[in-house]
Tab-separated table of C-alpha atoms and ligand atoms in Angstrom:
chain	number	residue	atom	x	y	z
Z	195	UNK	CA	0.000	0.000	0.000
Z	196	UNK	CA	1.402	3.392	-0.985
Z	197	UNK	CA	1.814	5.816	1.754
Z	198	UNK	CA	-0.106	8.543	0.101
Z	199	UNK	CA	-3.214	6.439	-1.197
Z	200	UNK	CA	-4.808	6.064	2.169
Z	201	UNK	CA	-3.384	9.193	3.663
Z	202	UNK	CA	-5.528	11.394	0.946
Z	203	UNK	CA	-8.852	9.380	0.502
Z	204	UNK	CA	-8.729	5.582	2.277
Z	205	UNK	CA	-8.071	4.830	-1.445
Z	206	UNK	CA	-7.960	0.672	-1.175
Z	207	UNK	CA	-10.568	0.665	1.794
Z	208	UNK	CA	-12.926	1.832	-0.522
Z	209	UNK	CA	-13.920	-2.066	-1.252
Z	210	UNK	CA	-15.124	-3.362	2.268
Z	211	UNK	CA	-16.621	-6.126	0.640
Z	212	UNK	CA	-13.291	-7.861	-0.143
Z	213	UNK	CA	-12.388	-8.252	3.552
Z	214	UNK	CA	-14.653	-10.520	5.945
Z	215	UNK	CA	-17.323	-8.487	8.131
Z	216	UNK	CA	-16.431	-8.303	11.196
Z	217	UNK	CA	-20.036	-8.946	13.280
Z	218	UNK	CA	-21.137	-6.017	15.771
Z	219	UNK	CA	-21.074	-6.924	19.471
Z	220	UNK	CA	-22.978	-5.204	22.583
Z	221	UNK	CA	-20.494	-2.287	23.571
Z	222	UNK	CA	-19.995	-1.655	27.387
Z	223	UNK	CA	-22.021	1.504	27.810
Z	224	UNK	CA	-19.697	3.798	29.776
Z	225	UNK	CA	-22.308	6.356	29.836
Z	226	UNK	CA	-23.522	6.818	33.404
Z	227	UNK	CA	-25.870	9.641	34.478
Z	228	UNK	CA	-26.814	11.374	31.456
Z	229	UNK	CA	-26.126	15.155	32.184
Z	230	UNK	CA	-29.287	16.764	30.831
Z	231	UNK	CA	-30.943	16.828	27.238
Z	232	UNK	CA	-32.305	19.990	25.603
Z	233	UNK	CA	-35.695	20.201	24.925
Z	234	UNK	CA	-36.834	21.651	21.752
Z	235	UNK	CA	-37.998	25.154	21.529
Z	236	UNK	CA	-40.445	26.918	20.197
Z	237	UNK	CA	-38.223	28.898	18.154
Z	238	UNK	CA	-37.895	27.977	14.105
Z	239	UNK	CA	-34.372	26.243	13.774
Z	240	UNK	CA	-33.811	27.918	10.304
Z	241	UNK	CA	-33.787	31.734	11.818
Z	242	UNK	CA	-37.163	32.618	10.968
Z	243	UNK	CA	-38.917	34.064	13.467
Z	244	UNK	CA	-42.025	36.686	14.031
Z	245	UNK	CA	-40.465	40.077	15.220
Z	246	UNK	CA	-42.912	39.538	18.133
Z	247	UNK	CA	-41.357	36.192	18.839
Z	248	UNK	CA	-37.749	37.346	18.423
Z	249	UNK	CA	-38.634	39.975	21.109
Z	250	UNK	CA	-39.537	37.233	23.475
Z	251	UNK	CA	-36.445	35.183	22.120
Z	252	UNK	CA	-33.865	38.170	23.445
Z	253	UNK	CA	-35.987	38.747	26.700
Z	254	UNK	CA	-35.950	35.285	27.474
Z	255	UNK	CA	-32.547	34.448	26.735
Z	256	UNK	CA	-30.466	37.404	27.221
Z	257	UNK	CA	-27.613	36.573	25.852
Z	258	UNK	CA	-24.514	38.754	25.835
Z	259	UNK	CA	-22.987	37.442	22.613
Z	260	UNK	CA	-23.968	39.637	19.895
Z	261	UNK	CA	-25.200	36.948	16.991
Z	262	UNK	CA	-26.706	38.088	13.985
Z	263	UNK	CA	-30.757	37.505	14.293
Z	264	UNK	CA	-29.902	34.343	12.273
Z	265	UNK	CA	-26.893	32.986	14.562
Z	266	UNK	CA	-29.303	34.381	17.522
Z	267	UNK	CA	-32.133	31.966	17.322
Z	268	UNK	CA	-29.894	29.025	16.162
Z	269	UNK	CA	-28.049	29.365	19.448
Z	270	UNK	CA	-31.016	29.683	21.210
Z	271	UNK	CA	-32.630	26.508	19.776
Z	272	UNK	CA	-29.286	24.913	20.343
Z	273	UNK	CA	-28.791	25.861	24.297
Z	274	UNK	CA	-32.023	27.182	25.118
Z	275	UNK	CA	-32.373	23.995	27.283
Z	276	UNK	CA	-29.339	24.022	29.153
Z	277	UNK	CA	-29.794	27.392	29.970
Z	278	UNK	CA	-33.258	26.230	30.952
Z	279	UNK	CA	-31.748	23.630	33.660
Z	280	UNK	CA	-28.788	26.399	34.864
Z	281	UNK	CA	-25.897	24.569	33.592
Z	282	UNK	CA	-25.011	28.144	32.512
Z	283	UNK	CA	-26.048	31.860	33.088
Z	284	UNK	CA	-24.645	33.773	29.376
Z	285	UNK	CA	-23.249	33.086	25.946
Z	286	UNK	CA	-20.169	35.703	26.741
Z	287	UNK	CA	-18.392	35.049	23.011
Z	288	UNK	CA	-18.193	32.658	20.070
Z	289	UNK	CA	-14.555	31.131	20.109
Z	290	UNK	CA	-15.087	29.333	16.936
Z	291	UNK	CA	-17.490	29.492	13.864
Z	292	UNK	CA	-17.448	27.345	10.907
Z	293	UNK	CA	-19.726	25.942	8.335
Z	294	UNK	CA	-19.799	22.700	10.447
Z	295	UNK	CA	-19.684	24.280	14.142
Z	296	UNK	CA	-19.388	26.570	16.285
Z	297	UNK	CA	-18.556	26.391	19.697
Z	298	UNK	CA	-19.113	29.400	22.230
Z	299	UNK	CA	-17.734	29.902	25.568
Z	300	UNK	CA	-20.526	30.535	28.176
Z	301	UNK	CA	-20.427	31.817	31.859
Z	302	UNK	CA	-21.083	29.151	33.922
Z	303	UNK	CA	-23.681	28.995	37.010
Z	304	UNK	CA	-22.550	29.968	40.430
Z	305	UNK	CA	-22.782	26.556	41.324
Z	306	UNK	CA	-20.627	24.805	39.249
Z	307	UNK	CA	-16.739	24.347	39.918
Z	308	UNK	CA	-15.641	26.127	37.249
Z	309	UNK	CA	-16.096	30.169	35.722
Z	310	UNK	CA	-16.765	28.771	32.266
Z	311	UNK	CA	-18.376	26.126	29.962
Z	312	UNK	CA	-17.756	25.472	25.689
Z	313	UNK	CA	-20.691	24.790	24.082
Z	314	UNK	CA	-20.023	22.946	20.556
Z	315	UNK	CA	-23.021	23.484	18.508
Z	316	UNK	CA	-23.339	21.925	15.156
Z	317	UNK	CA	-24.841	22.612	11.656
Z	318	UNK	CA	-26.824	20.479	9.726
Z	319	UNK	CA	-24.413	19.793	7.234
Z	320	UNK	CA	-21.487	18.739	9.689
Z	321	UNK	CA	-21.587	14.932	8.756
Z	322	UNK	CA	-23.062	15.139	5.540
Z	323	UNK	CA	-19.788	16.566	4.191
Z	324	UNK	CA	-17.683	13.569	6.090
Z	325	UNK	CA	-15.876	11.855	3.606
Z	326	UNK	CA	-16.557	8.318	3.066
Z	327	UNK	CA	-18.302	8.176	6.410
Z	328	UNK	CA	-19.579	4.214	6.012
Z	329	UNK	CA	-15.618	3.714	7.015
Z	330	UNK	CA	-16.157	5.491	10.470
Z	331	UNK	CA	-19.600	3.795	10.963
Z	332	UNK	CA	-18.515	0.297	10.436
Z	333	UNK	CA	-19.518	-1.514	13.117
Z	334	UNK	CA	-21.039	0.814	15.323
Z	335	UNK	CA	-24.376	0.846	16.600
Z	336	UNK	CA	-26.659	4.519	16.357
Z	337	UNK	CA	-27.464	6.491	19.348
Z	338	UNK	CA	-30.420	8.477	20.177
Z	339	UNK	CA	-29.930	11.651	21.984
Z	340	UNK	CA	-29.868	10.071	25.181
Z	341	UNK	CA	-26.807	7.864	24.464
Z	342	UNK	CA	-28.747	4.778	24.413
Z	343	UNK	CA	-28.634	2.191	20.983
Z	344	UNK	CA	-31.842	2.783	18.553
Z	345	UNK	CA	-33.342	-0.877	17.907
Z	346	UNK	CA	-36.490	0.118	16.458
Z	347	UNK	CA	-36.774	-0.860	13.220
Z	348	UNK	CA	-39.226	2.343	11.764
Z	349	UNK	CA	-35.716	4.299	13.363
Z	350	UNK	CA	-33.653	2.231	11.985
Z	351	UNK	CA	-35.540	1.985	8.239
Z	352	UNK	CA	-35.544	5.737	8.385
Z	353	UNK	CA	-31.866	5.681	8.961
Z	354	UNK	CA	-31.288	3.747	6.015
Z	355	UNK	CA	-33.526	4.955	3.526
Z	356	UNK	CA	-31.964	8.937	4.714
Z	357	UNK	CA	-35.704	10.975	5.143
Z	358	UNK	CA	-35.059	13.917	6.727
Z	359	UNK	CA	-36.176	12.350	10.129
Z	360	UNK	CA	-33.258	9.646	9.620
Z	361	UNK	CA	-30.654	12.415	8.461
Z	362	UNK	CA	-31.643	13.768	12.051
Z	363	UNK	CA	-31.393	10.725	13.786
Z	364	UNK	CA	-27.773	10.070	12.500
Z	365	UNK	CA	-26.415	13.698	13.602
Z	366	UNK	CA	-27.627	13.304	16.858
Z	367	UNK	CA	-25.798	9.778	16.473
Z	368	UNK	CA	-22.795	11.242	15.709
Z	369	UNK	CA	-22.744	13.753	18.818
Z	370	UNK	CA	-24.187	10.913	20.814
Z	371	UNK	CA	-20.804	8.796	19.844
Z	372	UNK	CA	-18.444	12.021	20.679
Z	373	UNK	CA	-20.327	12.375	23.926
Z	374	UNK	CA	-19.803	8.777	24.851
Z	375	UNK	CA	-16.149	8.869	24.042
Z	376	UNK	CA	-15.613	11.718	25.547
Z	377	UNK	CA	-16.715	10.089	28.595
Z	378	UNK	CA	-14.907	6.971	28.374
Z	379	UNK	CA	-11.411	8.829	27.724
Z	380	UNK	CA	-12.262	11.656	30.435
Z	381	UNK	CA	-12.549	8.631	33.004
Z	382	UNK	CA	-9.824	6.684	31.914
Z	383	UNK	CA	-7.819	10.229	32.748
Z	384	UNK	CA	-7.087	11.323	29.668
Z	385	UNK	CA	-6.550	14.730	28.348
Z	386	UNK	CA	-10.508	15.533	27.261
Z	387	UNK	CA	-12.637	18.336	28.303
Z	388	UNK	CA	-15.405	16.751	31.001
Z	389	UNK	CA	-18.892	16.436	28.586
Z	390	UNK	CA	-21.390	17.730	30.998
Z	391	UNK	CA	-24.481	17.704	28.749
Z	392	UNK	CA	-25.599	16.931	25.587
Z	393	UNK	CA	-28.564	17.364	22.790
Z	394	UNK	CA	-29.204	16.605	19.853
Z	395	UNK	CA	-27.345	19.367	18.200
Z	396	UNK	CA	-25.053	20.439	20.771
Z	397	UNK	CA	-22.240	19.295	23.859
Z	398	UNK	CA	-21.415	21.301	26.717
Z	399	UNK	CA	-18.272	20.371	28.186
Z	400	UNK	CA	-15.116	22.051	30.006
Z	401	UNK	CA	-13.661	25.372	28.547
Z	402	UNK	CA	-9.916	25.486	28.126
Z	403	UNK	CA	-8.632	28.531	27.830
Z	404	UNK	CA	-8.393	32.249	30.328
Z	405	UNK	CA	-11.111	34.848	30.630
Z	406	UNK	CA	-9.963	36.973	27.189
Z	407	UNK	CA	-8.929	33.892	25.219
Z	408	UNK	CA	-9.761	30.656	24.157
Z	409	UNK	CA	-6.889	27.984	24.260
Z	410	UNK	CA	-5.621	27.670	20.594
Z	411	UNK	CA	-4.385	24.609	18.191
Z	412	UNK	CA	-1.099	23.348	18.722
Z	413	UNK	CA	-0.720	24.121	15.090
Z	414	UNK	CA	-0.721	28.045	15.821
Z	415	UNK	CA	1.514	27.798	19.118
Z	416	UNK	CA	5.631	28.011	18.601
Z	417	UNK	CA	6.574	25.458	21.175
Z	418	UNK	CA	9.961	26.284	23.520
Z	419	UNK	CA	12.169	23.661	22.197
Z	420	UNK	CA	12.324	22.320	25.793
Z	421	UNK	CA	8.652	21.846	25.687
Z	422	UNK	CA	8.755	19.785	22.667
Z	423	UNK	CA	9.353	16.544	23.929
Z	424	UNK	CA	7.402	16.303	26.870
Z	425	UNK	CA	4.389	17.148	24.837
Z	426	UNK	CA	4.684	14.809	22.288
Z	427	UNK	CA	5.031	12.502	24.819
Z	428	UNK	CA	2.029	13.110	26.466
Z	429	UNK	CA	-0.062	13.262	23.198
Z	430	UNK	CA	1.544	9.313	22.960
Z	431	UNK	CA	-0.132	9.078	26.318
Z	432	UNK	CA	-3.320	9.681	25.126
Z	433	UNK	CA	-3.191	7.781	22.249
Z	434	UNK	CA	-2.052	5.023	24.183
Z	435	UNK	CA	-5.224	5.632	26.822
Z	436	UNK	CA	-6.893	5.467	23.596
Z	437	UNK	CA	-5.930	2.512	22.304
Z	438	UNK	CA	-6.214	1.137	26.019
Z	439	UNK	CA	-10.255	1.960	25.807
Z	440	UNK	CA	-10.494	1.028	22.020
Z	441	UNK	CA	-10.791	4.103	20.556
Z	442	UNK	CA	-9.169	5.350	17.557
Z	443	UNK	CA	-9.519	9.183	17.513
Z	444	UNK	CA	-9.931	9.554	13.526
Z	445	UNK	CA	-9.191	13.016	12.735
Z	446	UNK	CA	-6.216	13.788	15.009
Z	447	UNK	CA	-3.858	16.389	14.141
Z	448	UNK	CA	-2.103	19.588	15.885
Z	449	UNK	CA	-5.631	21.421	15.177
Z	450	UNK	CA	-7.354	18.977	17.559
Z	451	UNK	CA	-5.366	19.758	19.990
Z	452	UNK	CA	-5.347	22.400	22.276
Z	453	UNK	CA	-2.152	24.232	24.241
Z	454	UNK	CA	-3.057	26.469	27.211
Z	455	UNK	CA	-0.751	27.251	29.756
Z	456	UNK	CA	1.848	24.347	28.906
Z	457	UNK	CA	-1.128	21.996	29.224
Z	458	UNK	CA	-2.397	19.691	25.884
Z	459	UNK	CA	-6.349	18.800	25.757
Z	460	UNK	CA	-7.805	16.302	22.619
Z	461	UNK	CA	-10.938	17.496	21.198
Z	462	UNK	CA	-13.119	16.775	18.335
Z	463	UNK	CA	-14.383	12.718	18.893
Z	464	UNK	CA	-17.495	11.975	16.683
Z	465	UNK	CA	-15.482	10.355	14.276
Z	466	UNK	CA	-13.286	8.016	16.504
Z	467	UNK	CA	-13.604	4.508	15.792
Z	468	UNK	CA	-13.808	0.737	17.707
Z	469	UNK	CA	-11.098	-1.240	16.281
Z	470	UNK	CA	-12.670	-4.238	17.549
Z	471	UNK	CA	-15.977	-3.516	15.604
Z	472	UNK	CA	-13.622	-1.286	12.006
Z	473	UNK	CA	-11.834	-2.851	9.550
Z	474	UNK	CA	-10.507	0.541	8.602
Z	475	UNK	CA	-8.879	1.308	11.871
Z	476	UNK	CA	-5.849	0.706	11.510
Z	477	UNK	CA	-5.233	2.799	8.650
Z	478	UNK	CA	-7.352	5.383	10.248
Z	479	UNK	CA	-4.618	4.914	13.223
Z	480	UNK	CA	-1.998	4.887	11.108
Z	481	UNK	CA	-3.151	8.449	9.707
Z	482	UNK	CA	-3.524	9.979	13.092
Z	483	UNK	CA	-0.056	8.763	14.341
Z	484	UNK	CA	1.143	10.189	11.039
Z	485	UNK	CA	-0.156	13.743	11.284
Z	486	UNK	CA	0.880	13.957	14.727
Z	487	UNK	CA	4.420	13.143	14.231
Z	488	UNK	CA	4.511	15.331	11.133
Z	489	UNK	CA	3.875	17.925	13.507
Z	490	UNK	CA	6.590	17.087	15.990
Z	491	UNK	CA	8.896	16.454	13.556
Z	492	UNK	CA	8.552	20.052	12.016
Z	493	UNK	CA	9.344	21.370	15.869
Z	494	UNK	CA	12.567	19.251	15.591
Z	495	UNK	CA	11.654	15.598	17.075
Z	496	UNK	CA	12.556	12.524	14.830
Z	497	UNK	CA	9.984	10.158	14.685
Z	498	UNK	CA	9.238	7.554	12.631
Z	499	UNK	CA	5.561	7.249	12.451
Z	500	UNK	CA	5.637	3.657	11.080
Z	501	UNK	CA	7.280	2.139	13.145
Z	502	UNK	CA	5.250	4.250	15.813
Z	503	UNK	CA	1.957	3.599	15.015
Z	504	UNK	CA	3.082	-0.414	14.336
Z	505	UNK	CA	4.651	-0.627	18.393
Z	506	UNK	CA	1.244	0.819	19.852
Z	507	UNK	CA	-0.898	-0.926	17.754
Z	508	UNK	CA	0.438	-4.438	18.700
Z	509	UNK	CA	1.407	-3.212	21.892
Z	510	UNK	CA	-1.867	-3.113	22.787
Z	511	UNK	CA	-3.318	-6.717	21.212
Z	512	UNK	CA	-4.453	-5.173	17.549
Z	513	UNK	CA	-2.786	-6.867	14.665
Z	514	UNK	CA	-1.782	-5.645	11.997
Z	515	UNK	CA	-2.956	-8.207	9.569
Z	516	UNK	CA	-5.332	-10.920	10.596
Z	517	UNK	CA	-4.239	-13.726	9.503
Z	518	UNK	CA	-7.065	-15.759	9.765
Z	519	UNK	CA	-9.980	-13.770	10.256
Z	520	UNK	CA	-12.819	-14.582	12.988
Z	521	UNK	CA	-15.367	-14.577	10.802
Z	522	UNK	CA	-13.564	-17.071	9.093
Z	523	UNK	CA	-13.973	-19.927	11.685
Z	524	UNK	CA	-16.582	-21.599	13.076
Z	525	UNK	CA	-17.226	-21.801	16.709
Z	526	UNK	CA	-18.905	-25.175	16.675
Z	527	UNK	CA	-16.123	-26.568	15.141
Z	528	UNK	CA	-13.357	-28.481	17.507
Z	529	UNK	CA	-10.383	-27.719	15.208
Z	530	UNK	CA	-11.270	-24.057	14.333
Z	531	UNK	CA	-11.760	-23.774	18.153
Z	532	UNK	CA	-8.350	-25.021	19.069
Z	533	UNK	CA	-6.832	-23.228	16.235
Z	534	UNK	CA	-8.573	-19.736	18.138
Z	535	UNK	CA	-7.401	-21.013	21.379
Z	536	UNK	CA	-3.965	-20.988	20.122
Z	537	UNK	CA	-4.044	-17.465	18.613
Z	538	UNK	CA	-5.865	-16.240	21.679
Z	539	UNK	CA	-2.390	-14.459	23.281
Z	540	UNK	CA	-1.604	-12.798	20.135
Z	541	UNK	CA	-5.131	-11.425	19.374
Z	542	UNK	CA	-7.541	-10.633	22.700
Z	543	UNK	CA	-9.128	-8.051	21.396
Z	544	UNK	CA	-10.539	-9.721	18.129
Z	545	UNK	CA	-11.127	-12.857	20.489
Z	546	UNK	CA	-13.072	-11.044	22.910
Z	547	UNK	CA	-15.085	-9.945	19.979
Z	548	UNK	CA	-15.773	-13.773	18.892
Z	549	UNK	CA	-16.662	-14.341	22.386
Z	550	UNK	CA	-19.523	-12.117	22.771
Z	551	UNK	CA	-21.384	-13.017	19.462
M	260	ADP	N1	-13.557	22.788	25.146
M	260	ADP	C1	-13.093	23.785	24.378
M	260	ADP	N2	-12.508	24.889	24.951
M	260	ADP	C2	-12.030	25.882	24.178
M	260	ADP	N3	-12.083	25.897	22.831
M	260	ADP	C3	-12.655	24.852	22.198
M	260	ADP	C4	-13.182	23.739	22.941
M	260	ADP	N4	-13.688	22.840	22.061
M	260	ADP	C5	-13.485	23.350	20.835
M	260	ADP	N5	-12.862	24.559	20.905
M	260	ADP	C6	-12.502	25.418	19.751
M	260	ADP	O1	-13.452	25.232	18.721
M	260	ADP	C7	-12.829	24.699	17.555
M	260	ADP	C8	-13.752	23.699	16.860
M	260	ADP	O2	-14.023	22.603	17.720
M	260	ADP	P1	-13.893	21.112	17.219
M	260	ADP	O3	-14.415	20.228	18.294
M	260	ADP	O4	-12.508	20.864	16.742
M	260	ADP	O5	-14.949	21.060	16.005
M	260	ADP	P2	-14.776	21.070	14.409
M	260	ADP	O6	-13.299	21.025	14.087
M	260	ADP	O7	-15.509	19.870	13.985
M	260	ADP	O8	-15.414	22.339	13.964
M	260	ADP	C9	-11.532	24.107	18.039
M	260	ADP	O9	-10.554	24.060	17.025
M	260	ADP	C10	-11.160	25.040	19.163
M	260	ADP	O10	-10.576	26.229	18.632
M	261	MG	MG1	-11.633	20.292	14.983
């Protein structure tokens, strides 16, 4: 496999059919205590609102942040519920916009622990633009937006066939999936903001960052060279605490990362992948390790991301290629048993998978 094919588009995953499907198991569900789910307002999602009603919109929600009338109710159908159940008291500024999100950093209420919150809300259009995004779904089960799997078939047909209810159902799924990982990774102490609430078009989690200014990218922060190693060490951490909790982050790079105050925090999770459930993940992996020594290497570390990404992977019971696949062999079967039995040090995770079908 050339090292560019995959690194531009997945090129040779593009045929899933030519490598055995991998059957979907029952996840653990990390999620404990849901945080709090918006409700939906009253206010039209697309902007368009009665002056009348736009009146009560700015009375009700007096938000500092000054949005356009547009950006205004959009917000306020996105966080008018978490405002609603105190998680915060203003929308102070918006740290990022973009066709695909925006996230906003809001005063927190008196009660909570810390001055601020980030509220990530997203457009319509976020995951319709994701590129080949069968590849991250492989093998994972949809979400509703209160983290729990959808099993009923009328969801699941709508889903498939893409009406406009389905198209909803999978954003909120892919939220739902950054939630949960956020979770999993925040309590397996990695470097994530805490998720503190989610809906189904927007996360409220920890703010990193000081009062003026959000935290930036590592991409836009010149690094003291004596800085340089520990930090790339740490972002190996995570990956590693990753790997640990079988995630694959999918779309990790020095923009996904934020600096503040000599500190590193991973953000950005609906696309990270199972690589017990993806057949793709280890190129996926292999991609993220890539861009993230490409990085270090321009502030002077040399790093071989091959042979990087290859240690961690097996390092933590992945292989890199199967050699006989599990849904090759037949559990019934006394041989094919054996034969599993004997692979079982070299390939827990994959086994584990077997296990549970
Ligand atoms: N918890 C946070 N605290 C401060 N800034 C954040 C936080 N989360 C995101 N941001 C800012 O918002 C930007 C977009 O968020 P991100 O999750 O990367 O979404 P996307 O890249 O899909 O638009 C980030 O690059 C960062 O500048
Ligand atoms: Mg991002």
């Amino acid at each position: 496999m050339s090292h560019h094919n995959w690194m531009d588009d997945f090129g040779e995953l593009d045929d899933l059919s030519a490598i055995p499907r991998i059957r979907n198991v029952g996840r653990d569900r990390a999620r404990k205590g849901k945080a709090g789910s918006i409700k939906r307002s009253n206010f039209a999602p697309d902007g368009v609102v009665e002056p009348a009603d736009y009146e009560d919109l700015l009375s009700e929600y007096p938000f500092t942040y000054n949005a356009s009338r547009h950006e205004r109710v959009w917000i306020t159908e996105s966080l008018s519920g978490f405002y609603d159940q105190q998680w915060f008291t203003d929308v102070l500024r918006q740290i990022k916009g973009g066709k695909e999100a925006s996230v906003y950093q809001c005063l927190a209420s008196e009660t909570l622990e810390v001055p601020y919150l980030a509220a990530k809300i997203y457009r319509p259009r976020r995951f319709r633009n994701l590129k080949k995004d069968h590849i991250y779904r492989e093998g994972r089960e949809d979400l509703d937006e209160n983290g729990n799997v959808i099993r009923n078939d009328g969801l699941l047909h709508a889903m498939k066939k893409r009406t406009d209810f389905g198209k909803q159902l999978l954003h909120t799924s892919w939220i739902e999936h950054e939630v949960q990982t956020m979770h999993i990774l925040h309590q397996a102490g990695a470097d994530v903001p805490v998720p503190y609430a989610s809906g189904d078009n927007a996360i409220l989690m920890s703010y990193i960052g000081g009062d003026e200014m959000a935290a930036p990218g590592l991409n836009a922060v010149d690094l003291e060279p004596e800085e340089v190693r520990p930090l790339f060490e740490r972002v190996v951490k995570n990956i590693e605490l990753m790997l640990a909790n079988n995630r694959v982050h999918g779309d990790l790079s020095a923009y996904n990362i934020l600096y503040w105050e000599g500190e590193i925090t991973l953000i950005d999770f609906p696309q990270a992948v199972d690589p017990r459930q993806n057949r793709s993940a280890y190129p996926i992996f292999l991609r993220d390790v890539t861009r993230i020594c490409e990085y270090f290497n321009r502030q002077g570390l040399r790093i071989s991301a091959r042979r990087l990404a290859d240690d961690l992977w097996t390092a933590y019971g992945f292989r890199l290629t199967p050699e006989v696949h599990p849904a090759l062999l037949d559990d019934q079967d006394e041989a094919d048993v054996a034969f599993w039995r004997s692979q079982e040090k070299t390939q827990p995770a994959q086994l584990a998978n077997r296990r549970r079908r």
